[in-house]
Amino acid sequence: MPAGPQLIRDGVLRLIVASHEGEISVQDVEAQGGVLEAVNYTSLSYIRLLDAIENEFGVYLDADEGGEALGTVDGIVTAVLAELGSDAA
């Protein structure tokens, strides 16, 4: 299912909030420039997020390979879009 970058971004933001058990809001994340560490995102929340991304978008993001890039909303969106693009090939 092709999805545009804004739809992916909206979905990622929704999953970030949900995986942190609602302790943060989309506005909190955006106010910190999309940096998860800046909103005290925990390692457990991060694991939940990666699982939720796999369930939602059907792509696997490897935290070890993604490194710091997966610590931001933009980095996660870029990785999801790249994986979706490679799945379509």
PDB file of C-alpha atoms in Angstrom:
ATOM      1  CA  MET A   1       0.000   0.000   0.000  1.00  0.00           C
ATOM      2  CA  PRO A   2       1.755   3.180  -1.148  1.00  0.00           C
ATOM      3  CA  ALA A   3       1.678   5.961   1.378  1.00  0.00           C
ATOM      4  CA  GLY A   4       2.932   9.499   1.103  1.00  0.00           C
ATOM      5  CA  PRO A   5       5.548  10.960   3.411  1.00  0.00           C
ATOM      6  CA  GLN A   6       2.991  13.012   5.371  1.00  0.00           C
ATOM      7  CA  LEU A   7       0.804   9.955   6.011  1.00  0.00           C
ATOM      8  CA  ILE A   8       3.862   8.021   7.176  1.00  0.00           C
ATOM      9  CA  ARG A   9       4.942  10.943   9.398  1.00  0.00           C
ATOM     10  CA  ASP A  10       1.480  11.220  10.945  1.00  0.00           C
ATOM     11  CA  GLY A  11       1.441   7.478  11.583  1.00  0.00           C
ATOM     12  CA  VAL A  12       4.921   7.491  13.112  1.00  0.00           C
ATOM     13  CA  LEU A  13       3.999  10.370  15.428  1.00  0.00           C
ATOM     14  CA  ARG A  14       0.844   8.549  16.498  1.00  0.00           C
ATOM     15  CA  LEU A  15       2.858   5.390  17.206  1.00  0.00           C
ATOM     16  CA  ILE A  16       5.494   7.345  19.154  1.00  0.00           C
ATOM     17  CA  VAL A  17       2.830   8.732  21.479  1.00  0.00           C
ATOM     18  CA  ALA A  18       1.066   5.375  21.846  1.00  0.00           C
ATOM     19  CA  SER A  19       4.263   3.422  22.519  1.00  0.00           C
ATOM     20  CA  HIS A  20       5.198   5.852  25.293  1.00  0.00           C
ATOM     21  CA  GLU A  21       1.825   5.087  26.884  1.00  0.00           C
ATOM     22  CA  GLY A  22       0.442   8.545  26.210  1.00  0.00           C
ATOM     23  CA  GLU A  23       2.924  10.237  28.542  1.00  0.00           C
ATOM     24  CA  ILE A  24       3.849  12.596  25.717  1.00  0.00           C
ATOM     25  CA  SER A  25       1.888  14.276  22.965  1.00  0.00           C
ATOM     26  CA  VAL A  26       2.558  14.895  19.303  1.00  0.00           C
ATOM     27  CA  GLN A  27       3.039  18.553  20.233  1.00  0.00           C
ATOM     28  CA  ASP A  28       5.695  17.590  22.813  1.00  0.00           C
ATOM     29  CA  VAL A  29       7.622  15.625  20.203  1.00  0.00           C
ATOM     30  CA  GLU A  30       7.353  18.363  17.587  1.00  0.00           C
ATOM     31  CA  ALA A  31       8.375  21.048  20.106  1.00  0.00           C
ATOM     32  CA  GLN A  32      11.627  19.133  20.641  1.00  0.00           C
ATOM     33  CA  GLY A  33      12.373  18.945  16.932  1.00  0.00           C
ATOM     34  CA  GLY A  34      11.294  15.328  16.722  1.00  0.00           C
ATOM     35  CA  VAL A  35      14.177  14.120  18.899  1.00  0.00           C
ATOM     36  CA  LEU A  36      12.925  11.217  21.001  1.00  0.00           C
ATOM     37  CA  GLU A  37      15.628  11.523  23.649  1.00  0.00           C
ATOM     38  CA  ALA A  38      14.557  15.129  24.265  1.00  0.00           C
ATOM     39  CA  VAL A  39      11.106  13.940  25.400  1.00  0.00           C
ATOM     40  CA  ASN A  40      12.596  11.314  27.741  1.00  0.00           C
ATOM     41  CA  TYR A  41      11.650   8.462  25.431  1.00  0.00           C
ATOM     42  CA  THR A  42      12.613   5.225  27.171  1.00  0.00           C
ATOM     43  CA  SER A  43      14.297   2.178  25.692  1.00  0.00           C
ATOM     44  CA  LEU A  44      11.154   0.138  26.384  1.00  0.00           C
ATOM     45  CA  SER A  45       9.065   2.707  24.514  1.00  0.00           C
ATOM     46  CA  TYR A  46      11.543   2.527  21.641  1.00  0.00           C
ATOM     47  CA  ILE A  47      11.211  -1.262  21.434  1.00  0.00           C
ATOM     48  CA  ARG A  48       7.434  -0.907  21.474  1.00  0.00           C
ATOM     49  CA  LEU A  49       7.690   1.691  18.710  1.00  0.00           C
ATOM     50  CA  LEU A  50       9.766  -0.534  16.434  1.00  0.00           C
ATOM     51  CA  ASP A  51       7.286  -3.366  16.959  1.00  0.00           C
ATOM     52  CA  ALA A  52       4.348  -1.052  16.250  1.00  0.00           C
ATOM     53  CA  ILE A  53       6.022   0.224  13.068  1.00  0.00           C
ATOM     54  CA  GLU A  54       6.459  -3.338  11.872  1.00  0.00           C
ATOM     55  CA  ASN A  55       2.797  -4.090  12.590  1.00  0.00           C
ATOM     56  CA  GLU A  56       1.489  -0.842  11.092  1.00  0.00           C
ATOM     57  CA  PHE A  57       3.655  -0.482   7.996  1.00  0.00           C
ATOM     58  CA  GLY A  58       4.902  -4.028   7.459  1.00  0.00           C
ATOM     59  CA  VAL A  59       8.568  -3.026   7.591  1.00  0.00           C
ATOM     60  CA  TYR A  60      11.316  -4.095   9.966  1.00  0.00           C
ATOM     61  CA  LEU A  61      13.643  -1.408  11.275  1.00  0.00           C
ATOM     62  CA  ASP A  62      16.811  -2.699  12.915  1.00  0.00           C
ATOM     63  CA  ALA A  63      17.738  -0.495  15.874  1.00  0.00           C
ATOM     64  CA  ASP A  64      21.362  -1.640  15.678  1.00  0.00           C
ATOM     65  CA  GLU A  65      21.687  -0.732  12.012  1.00  0.00           C
ATOM     66  CA  GLY A  66      19.606   2.446  12.238  1.00  0.00           C
ATOM     67  CA  GLY A  67      21.641   3.971  15.020  1.00  0.00           C
ATOM     68  CA  GLU A  68      21.079   7.603  15.868  1.00  0.00           C
ATOM     69  CA  ALA A  69      19.013   8.177  12.726  1.00  0.00           C
ATOM     70  CA  LEU A  70      16.183   6.203  14.312  1.00  0.00           C
ATOM     71  CA  GLY A  71      16.220   8.549  17.290  1.00  0.00           C
ATOM     72  CA  THR A  72      14.302  11.236  15.427  1.00  0.00           C
ATOM     73  CA  VAL A  73      10.927  11.401  13.750  1.00  0.00           C
ATOM     74  CA  ASP A  74      12.521  12.434  10.451  1.00  0.00           C
ATOM     75  CA  GLY A  75      15.014   9.575  10.629  1.00  0.00           C
ATOM     76  CA  ILE A  76      12.296   7.035  11.334  1.00  0.00           C
ATOM     77  CA  VAL A  77      10.096   8.371   8.528  1.00  0.00           C
ATOM     78  CA  THR A  78      13.038   8.241   6.105  1.00  0.00           C
ATOM     79  CA  ALA A  79      13.803   4.650   7.128  1.00  0.00           C
ATOM     80  CA  VAL A  80      10.170   3.555   6.768  1.00  0.00           C
ATOM     81  CA  LEU A  81       9.902   5.185   3.341  1.00  0.00           C
ATOM     82  CA  ALA A  82      13.162   3.536   2.256  1.00  0.00           C
ATOM     83  CA  GLU A  83      11.953   0.128   3.409  1.00  0.00           C
ATOM     84  CA  LEU A  84       8.590   0.593   1.724  1.00  0.00           C
ATOM     85  CA  GLY A  85      10.396   1.558  -1.460  1.00  0.00           C
ATOM     86  CA  SER A  86      12.662  -1.482  -1.320  1.00  0.00           C
ATOM     87  CA  ASP A  87       9.686  -3.757  -0.656  1.00  0.00           C
ATOM     88  CA  ALA A  88       7.994  -2.439  -3.785  1.00  0.00           C
ATOM     89  CA  ALA A  89      11.025  -3.199  -5.938  1.00  0.00           C
TER      90      ALA A  89
END
